[in-house]
Coordinates of C-alpha atoms and ligand atoms in Angstrom, one line a residue:
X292 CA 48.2 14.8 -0.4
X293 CA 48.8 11.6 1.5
X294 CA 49.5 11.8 5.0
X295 CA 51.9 9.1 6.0
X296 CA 51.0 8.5 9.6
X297 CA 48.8 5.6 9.7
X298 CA 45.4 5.8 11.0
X299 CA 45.3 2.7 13.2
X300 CA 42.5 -0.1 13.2
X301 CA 41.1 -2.6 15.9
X302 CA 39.4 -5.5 14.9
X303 CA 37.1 -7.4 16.9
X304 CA 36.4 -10.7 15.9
X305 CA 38.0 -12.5 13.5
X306 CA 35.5 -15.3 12.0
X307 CA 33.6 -15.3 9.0
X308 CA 33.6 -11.6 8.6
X309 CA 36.6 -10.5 10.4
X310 CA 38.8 -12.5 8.6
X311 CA 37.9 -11.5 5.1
X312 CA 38.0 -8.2 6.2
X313 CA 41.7 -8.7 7.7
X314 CA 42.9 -10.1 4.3
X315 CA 41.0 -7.4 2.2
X316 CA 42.6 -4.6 4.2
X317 CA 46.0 -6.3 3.9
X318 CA 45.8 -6.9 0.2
X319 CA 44.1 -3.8 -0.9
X320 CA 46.1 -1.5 1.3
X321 CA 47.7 0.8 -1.0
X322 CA 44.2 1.3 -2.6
X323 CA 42.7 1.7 0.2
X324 CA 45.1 4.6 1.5
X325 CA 44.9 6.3 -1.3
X326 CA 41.0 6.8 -1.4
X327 CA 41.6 7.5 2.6
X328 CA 44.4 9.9 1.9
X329 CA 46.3 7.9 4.4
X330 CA 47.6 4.2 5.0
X331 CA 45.4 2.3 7.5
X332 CA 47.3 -0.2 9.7
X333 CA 45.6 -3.3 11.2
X334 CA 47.0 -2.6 14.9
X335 CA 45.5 -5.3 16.7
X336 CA 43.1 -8.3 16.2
X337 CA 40.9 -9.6 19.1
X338 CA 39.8 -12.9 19.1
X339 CA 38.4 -15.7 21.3
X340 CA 40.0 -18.9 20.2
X341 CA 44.3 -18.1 19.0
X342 CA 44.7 -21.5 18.6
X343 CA 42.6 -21.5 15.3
X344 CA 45.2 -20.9 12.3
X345 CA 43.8 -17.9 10.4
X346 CA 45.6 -17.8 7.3
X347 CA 47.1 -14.6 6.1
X348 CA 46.3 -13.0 9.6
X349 CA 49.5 -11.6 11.3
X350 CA 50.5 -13.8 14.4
X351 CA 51.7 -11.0 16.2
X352 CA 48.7 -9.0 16.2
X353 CA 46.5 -11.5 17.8
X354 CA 45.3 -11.2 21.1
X355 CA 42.4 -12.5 23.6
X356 CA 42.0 -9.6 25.5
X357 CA 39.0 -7.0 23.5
X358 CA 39.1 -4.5 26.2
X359 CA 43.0 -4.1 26.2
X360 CA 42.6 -3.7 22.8
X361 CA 40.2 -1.0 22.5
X362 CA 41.8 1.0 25.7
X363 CA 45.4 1.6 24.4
X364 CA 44.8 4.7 23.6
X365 CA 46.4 5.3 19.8
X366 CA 43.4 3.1 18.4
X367 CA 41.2 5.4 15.5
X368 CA 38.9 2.4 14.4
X369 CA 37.7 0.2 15.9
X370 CA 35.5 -2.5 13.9
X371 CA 33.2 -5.2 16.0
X372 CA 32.6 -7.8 14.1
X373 CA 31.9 -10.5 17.2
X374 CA 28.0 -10.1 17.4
X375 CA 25.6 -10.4 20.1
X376 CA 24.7 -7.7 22.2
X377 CA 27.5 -8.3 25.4
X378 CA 30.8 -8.2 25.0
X379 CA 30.3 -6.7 21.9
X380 CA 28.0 -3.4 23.7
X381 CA 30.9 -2.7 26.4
X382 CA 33.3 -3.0 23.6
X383 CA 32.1 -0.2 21.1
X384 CA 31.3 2.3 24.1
X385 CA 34.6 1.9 25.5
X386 CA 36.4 2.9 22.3
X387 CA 33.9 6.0 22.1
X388 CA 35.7 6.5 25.2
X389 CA 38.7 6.2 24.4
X390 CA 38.4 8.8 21.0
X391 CA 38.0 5.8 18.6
X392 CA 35.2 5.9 15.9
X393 CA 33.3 2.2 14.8
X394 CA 32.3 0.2 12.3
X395 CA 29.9 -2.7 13.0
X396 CA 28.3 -5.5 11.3
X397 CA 26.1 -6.2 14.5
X398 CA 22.4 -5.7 13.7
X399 CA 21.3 -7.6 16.9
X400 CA 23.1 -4.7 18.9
X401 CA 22.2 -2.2 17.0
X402 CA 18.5 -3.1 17.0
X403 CA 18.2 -3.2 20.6
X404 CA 20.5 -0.9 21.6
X405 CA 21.1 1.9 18.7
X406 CA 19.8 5.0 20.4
X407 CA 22.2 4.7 23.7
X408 CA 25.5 3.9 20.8
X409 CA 24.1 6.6 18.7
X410 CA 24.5 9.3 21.7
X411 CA 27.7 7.5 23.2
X412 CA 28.9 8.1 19.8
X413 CA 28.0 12.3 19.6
X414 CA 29.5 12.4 23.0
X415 CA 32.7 11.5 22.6
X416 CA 32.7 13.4 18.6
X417 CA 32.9 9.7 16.8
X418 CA 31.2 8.4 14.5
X419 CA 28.8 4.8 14.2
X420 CA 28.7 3.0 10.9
X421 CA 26.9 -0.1 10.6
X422 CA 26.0 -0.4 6.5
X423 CA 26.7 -4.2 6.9
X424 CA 24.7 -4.9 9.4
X425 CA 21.4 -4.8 6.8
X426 CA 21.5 -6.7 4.1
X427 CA 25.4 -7.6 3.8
X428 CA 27.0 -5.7 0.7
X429 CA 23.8 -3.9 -0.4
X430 CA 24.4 -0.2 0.1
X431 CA 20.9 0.7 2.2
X432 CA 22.1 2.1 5.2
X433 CA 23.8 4.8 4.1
X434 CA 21.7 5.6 1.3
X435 CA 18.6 5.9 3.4
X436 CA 20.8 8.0 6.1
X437 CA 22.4 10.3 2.9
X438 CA 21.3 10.4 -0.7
X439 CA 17.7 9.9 0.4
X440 CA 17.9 12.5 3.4
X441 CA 15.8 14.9 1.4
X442 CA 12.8 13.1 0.6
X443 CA 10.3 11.4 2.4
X444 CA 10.2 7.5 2.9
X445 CA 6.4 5.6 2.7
X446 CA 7.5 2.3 2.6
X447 CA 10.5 -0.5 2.8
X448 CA 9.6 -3.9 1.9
X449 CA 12.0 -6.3 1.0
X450 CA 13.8 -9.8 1.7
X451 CA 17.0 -9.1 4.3
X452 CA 17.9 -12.4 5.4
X453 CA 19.8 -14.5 2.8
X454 CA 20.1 -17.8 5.0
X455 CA 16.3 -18.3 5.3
X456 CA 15.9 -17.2 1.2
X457 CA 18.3 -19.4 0.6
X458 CA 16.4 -22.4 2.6
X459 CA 13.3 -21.2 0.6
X460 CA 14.6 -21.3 -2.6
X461 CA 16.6 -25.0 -1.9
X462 CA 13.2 -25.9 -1.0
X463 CA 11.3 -24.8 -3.5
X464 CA 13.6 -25.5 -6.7
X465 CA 16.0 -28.2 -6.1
X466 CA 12.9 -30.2 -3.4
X467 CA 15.9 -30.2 -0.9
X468 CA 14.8 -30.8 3.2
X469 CA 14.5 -27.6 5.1
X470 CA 17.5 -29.3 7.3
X471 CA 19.4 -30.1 4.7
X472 CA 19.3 -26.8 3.1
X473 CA 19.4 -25.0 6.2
X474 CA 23.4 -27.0 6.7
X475 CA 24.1 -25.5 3.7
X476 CA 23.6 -22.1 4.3
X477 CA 25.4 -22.8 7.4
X478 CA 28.5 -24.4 5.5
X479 CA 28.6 -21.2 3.3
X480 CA 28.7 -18.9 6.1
X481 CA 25.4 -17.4 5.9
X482 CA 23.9 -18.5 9.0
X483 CA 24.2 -16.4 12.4
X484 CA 26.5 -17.9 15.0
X485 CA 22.7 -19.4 16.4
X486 CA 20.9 -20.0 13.2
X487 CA 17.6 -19.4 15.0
X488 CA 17.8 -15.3 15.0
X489 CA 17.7 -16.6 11.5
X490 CA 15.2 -19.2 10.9
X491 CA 12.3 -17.2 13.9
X492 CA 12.9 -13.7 12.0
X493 CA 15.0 -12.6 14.8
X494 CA 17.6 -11.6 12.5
X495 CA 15.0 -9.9 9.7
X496 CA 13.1 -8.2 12.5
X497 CA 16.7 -6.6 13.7
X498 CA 16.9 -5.2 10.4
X499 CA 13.4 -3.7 9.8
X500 CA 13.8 -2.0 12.8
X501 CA 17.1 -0.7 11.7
X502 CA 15.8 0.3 8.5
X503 CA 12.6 1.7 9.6
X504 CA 14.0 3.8 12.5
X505 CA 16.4 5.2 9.8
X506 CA 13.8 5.6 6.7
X507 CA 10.9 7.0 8.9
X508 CA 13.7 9.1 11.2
X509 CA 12.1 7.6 14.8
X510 CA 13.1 5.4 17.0
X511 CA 12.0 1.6 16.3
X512 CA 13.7 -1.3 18.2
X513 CA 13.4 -4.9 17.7
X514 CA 11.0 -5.1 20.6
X515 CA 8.3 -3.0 17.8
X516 CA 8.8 -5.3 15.5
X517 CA 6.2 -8.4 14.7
X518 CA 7.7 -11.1 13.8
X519 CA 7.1 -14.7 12.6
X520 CA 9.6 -16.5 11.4
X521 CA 10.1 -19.6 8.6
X522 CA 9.6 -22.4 10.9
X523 CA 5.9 -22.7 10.5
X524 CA 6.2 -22.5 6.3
X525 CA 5.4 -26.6 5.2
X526 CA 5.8 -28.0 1.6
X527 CA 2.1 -27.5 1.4
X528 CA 1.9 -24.3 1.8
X529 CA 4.8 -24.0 -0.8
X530 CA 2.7 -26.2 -2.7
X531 CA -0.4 -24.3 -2.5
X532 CA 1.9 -20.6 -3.5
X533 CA 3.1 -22.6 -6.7
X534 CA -0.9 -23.1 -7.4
X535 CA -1.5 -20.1 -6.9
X536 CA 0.7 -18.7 -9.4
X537 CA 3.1 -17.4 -6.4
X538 CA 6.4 -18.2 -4.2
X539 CA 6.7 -18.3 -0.3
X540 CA 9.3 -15.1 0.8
X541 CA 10.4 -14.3 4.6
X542 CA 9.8 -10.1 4.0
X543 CA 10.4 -7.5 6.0
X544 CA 8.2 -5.0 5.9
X545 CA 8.0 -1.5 7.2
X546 CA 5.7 1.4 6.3
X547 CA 4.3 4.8 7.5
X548 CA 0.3 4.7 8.0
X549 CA -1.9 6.7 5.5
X550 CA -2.6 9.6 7.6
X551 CA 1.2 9.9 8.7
X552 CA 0.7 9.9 12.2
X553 CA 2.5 6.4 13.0
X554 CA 4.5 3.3 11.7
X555 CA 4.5 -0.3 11.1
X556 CA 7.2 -2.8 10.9
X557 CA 6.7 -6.3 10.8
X558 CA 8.6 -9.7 9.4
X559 CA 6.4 -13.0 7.9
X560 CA 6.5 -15.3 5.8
X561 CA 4.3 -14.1 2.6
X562 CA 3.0 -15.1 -0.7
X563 CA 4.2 -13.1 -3.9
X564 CA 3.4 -13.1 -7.4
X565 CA 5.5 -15.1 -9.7
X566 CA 5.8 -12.1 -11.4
X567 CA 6.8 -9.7 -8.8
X568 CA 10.7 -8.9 -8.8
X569 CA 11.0 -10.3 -5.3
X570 CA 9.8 -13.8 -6.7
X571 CA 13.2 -14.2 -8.9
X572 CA 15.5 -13.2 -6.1
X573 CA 17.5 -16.4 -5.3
X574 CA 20.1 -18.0 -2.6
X575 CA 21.3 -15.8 -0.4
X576 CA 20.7 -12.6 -1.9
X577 CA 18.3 -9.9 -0.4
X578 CA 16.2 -7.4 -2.5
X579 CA 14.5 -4.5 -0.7
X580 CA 12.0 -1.5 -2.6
X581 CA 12.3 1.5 -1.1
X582 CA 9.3 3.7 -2.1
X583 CA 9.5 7.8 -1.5
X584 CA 7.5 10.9 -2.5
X585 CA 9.8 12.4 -4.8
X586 CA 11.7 9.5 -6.0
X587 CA 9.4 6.9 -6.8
X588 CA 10.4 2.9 -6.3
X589 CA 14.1 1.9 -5.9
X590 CA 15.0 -1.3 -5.8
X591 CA 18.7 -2.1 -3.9
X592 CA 19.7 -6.0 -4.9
X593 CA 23.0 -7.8 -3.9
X594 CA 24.6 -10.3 -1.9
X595 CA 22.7 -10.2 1.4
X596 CA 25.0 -12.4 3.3
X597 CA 28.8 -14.4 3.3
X598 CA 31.9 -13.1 4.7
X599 CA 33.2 -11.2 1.8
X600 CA 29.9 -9.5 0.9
X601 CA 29.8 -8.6 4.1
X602 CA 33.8 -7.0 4.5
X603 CA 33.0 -5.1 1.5
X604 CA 29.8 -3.3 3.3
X605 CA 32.2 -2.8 6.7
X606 CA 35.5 -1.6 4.3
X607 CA 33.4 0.9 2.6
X608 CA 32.5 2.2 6.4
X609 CA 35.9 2.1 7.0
X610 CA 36.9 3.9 4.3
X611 CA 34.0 6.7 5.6
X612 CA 34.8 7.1 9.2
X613 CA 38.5 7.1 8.4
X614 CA 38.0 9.8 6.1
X615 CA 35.4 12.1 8.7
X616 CA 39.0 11.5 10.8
X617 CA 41.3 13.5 9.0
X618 CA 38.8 16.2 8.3
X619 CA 37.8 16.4 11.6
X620 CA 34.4 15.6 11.2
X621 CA 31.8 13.5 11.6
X622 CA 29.3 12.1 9.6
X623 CA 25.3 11.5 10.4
X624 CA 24.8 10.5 13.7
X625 CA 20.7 9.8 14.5
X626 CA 18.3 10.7 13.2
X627 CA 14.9 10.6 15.3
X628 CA 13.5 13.9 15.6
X629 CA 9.5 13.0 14.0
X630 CA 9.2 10.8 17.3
X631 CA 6.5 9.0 15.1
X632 CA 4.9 5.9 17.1
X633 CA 5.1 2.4 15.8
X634 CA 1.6 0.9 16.0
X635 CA 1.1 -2.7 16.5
X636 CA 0.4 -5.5 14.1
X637 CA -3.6 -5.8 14.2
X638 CA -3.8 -2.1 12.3
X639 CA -1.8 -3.8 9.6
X640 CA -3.8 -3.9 6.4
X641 CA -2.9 -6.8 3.7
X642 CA -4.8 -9.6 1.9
X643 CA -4.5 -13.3 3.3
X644 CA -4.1 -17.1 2.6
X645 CA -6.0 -19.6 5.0
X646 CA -6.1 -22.9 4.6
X647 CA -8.9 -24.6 6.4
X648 CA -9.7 -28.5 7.1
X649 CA -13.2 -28.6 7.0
X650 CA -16.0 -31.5 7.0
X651 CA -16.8 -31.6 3.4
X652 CA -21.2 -31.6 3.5
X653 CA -23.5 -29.3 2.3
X654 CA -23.7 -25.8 4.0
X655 CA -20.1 -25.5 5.4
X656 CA -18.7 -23.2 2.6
X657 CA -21.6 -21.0 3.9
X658 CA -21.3 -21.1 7.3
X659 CA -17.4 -20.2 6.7
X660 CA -17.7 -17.3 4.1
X661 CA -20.8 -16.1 7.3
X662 CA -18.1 -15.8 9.5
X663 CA -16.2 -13.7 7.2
X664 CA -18.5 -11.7 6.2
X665 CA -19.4 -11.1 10.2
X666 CA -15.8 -10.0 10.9
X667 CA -15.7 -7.7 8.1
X668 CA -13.2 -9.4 5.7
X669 CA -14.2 -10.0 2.2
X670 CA -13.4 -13.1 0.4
X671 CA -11.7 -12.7 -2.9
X672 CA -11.4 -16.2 -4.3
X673 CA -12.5 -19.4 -2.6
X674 CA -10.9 -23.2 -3.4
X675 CA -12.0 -26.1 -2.0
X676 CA -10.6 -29.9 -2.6
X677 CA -12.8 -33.0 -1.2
X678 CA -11.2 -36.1 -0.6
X679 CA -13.2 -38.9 2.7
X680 CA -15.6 -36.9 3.7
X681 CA -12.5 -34.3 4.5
X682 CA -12.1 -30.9 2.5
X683 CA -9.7 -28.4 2.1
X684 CA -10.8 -24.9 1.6
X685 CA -8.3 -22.5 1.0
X686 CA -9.8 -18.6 1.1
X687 CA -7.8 -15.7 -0.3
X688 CA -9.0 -12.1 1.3
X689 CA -9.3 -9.1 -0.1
X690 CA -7.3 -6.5 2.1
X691 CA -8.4 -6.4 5.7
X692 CA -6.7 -5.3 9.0
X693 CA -4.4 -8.2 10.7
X694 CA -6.8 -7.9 14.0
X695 CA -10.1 -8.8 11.6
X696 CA -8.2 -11.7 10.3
X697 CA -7.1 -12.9 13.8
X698 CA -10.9 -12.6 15.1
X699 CA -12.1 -14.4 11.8
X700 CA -9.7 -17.1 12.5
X701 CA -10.5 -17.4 16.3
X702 CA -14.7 -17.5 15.1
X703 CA -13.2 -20.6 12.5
X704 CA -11.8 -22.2 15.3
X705 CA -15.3 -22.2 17.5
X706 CA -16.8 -24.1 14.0
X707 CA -17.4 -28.1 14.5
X708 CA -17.3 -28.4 10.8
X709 CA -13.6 -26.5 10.8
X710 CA -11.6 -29.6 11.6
X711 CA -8.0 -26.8 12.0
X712 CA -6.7 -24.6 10.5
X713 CA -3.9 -26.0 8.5
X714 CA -2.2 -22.4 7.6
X715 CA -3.1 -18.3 7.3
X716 CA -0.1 -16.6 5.0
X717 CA -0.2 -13.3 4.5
X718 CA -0.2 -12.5 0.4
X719 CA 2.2 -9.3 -0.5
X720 CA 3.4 -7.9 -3.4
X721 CA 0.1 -7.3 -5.7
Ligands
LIG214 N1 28.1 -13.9 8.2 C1 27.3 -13.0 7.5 O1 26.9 -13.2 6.4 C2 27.0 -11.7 8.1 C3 27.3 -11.4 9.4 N2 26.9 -10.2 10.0 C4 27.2 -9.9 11.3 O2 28.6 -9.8 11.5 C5 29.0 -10.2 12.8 C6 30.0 -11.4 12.8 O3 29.4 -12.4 12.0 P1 30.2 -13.7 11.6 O4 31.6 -13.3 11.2 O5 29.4 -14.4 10.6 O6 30.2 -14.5 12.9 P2 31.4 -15.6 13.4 O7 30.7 -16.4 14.5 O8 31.9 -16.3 12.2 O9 32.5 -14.7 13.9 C7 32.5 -14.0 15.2 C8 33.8 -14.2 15.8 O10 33.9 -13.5 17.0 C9 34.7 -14.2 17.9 N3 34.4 -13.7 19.3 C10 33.3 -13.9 20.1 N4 33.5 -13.3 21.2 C11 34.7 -12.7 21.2 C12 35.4 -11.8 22.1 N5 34.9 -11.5 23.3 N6 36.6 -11.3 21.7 C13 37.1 -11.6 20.5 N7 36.5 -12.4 19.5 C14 35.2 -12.9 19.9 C15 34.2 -15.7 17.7 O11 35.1 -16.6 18.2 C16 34.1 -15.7 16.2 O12 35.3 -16.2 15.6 C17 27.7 -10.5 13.5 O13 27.2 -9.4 14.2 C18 26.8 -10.9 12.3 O14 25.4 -10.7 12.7 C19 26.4 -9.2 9.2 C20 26.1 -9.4 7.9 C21 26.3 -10.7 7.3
LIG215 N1 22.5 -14.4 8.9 C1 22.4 -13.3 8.1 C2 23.7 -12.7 7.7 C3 23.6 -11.4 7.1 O1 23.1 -10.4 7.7 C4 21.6 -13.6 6.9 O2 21.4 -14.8 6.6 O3 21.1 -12.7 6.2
LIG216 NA1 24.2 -3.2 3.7

């Protein structure tokens, strides 16, 4: 039976996101009431510029002031859709506070800050739902917290930023500048408010820590996670994937070690097959494989970015929390109990991509495949192109651990016939 008092929602922030969620819950209200099995009511939106006309938004319920907002007291939900970790932080534990439950789309936060909302959260008997704040409308958050609560996780790999896929793939099929394609992204609403958590993996390495804290049930934060971001891809290296029968991906990867006793989470540019599902995923749409004991690969695809991707992920939350409300519960809070370390980048094991300028005379291909061999990192295939007394070599590895690499680039280096190292991408996804 519907109950007819509303249940009454706060939203903070009213830009990309917040405003497609503000015309979503306006025009799907009565459906959205009766999957509740109440009416929600938009009771107040906080923004930080009232002068900008929003259409469809209600005049009446603007206001500049969050923390008013969030204090009054008859608030239920409260959904923070400004970003960034401050004012955003004081925001959501002030309407724990004050009994409200929240939805958020703010991985930044959450990434450096979950544990403390997580417990600020049980405290106060509300809930924290943040399913938008990985990989836009994809449902991942909640089915790593609920439908895959009974199995064990191994492994998430996957691509979770749409702007920088979307650069990737402008660059790679249409030839467009990485500027150029990167003021698109923007213009479409993909970018974060400072492209750069974007573009330097900021953004990606929020998200695998999210999703490896949640998959691996430990605590991982962004500080755990490696990250490199796209900035250091060129057109040759793109070049030299296309040769190689592969494409250039921004993946986030996170993964329990063989013996169990730690994790891993990491974001990089990386080579993939042509062939590999990953290769095919285009513009701003993320792909991530989860891989489990008991059920195998899954593979979750969808719009990873845009404002109303994005509403859909935080609606579907709403819808959730709203309905733990009326039955006086709540749903999942943290999960962290296996405590399980996260180990640090050099015990990562993967296969690599190094492109070397070398002095093209006899005995240098030896002397280079030496120092591999010393280090302990066996050479799968070796190319090398000659062109003035220049070469390029590019080496491709067989699986070794990141620190061998690093050691077997730093013994290059120390070569007078290595004239640089022009690039050294890891190669996923065989
Ligand atoms: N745009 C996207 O595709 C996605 C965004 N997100 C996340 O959603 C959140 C919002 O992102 P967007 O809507 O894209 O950003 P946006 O920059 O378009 O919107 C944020 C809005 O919050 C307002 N704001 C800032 N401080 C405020 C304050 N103190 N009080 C009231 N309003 C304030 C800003 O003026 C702006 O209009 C971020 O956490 C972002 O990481 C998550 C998934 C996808
Ligand atoms: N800037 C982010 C937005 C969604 O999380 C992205 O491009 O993926
Ligand atoms: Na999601």
């Amino acid at each position: 039976m519907m109950r007819t008092r509303p249940l009454k929602v706060a939203l903070l922030g009213c830009g990309v996101v917040g405003s497609e969620v503000a015309r979503i819950m306006t025009t799907h209200a009565d459906d959205l009431a009766n999957r509740i099995g109440a009416p929600v009511e938009l009771a107040g939106i906080a923004v930080r510029r009232p002068d900008r006309v929003r259409a469809g938004v209600p005049a009446e319920l603007v206001t500049t002031d969050a923390t008013a907002l969030v204090k009054r007291g008859d608030i239920d939900v409260v959904i923070e859709v400004i970003g960034g970790i401050e004012p955003a932080r004081g925001l959501i534990t002030t309407a724990f506070e004050h009994g409200a439950s929240v939805v958020s789309a703010n991985k930044a936060l959450v990434a450096a800050d979950g544990a403390a909302l997580h417990a600020a959260a049980e405290a106060h008997g509300a809930d924290l739902y943040y399913e938008a704040a990985v990989a836009g409308a994809i449902p991942l958050v909640r089915p790593l917290r609920e439908s895959l609560a009974g199995d064990k996780v191994n492994r998430v790999l996957g691509i979770v930023n749409g702007t920088t896929n979307f650069i990737l793939d402008k660059m790679d099929s249409t030839g467009a500048g990485y500027s150029e394609a990167l003021d698109e992204a923007t213009a479409l609403g993909y970018a974060e408010a400072d492209p750069t958590a974007d573009v330097e993996g900021f953004d990606a390495a929020a998200k695998a820590a999210i999703l490896a804290g949640i998959a691996f049930h430990t605590r991982v934060t962004i500080d755990d996670v490696h990250r490199e971001g796209l900035t250091e891809v060129t057109a040759a290296d793109i070049a030299s994937a296309k040769r190689m029968g592969c494409t250039v991906k921004l993946l986030a990867i996170c993964e329990r070690a063989a013996d169990g006793a730690s994790v891993t989470a990491r974001v990089h540019p990386a080579m993939i097959p042509l062939t590999h599902p990953l290769a095919s995923v285009r513009e701003a749409y993320n792909a991530v494989f989860v891989e489990s004991d008991a059920a195998g690969q899954l593979m979750f695809y969808g719009p990873g970015a845009g404002g109303a991707p994005t509403a859909s992920a935080v609606l579907g939350d709403l819808v959730a929390v709203c309905r733990n409300k009326l039955a006086g519960a709540t749903g999942p809070g943290e999960s962290a109990y296996t405590r399980l370390p996260v180990s640090p980048m050099g015990e990562v094991v993967t296969r690599y991509h190094i492109s070397l300028d070398v002095a093209d005379k006899p005995g240098v291909l030896a002397q280079v495949a030496t120092i591999f061999a010393e280090h302990g990192v066996s050479i799968d295939t070796v190319r090398q192109q000659g062109k003035d007394g220049e070469a390029s070599l590019v080496v491709v590895t067989h699986r070794a651990a990141d620190a061998a690499l690093s050691s077997t680039v730093g013994a290059l280096r120390e070569l007078d016939t290595v004239r640089g190292v022009a690039s050294i991408m890891r190669v996923e996804g065989e």
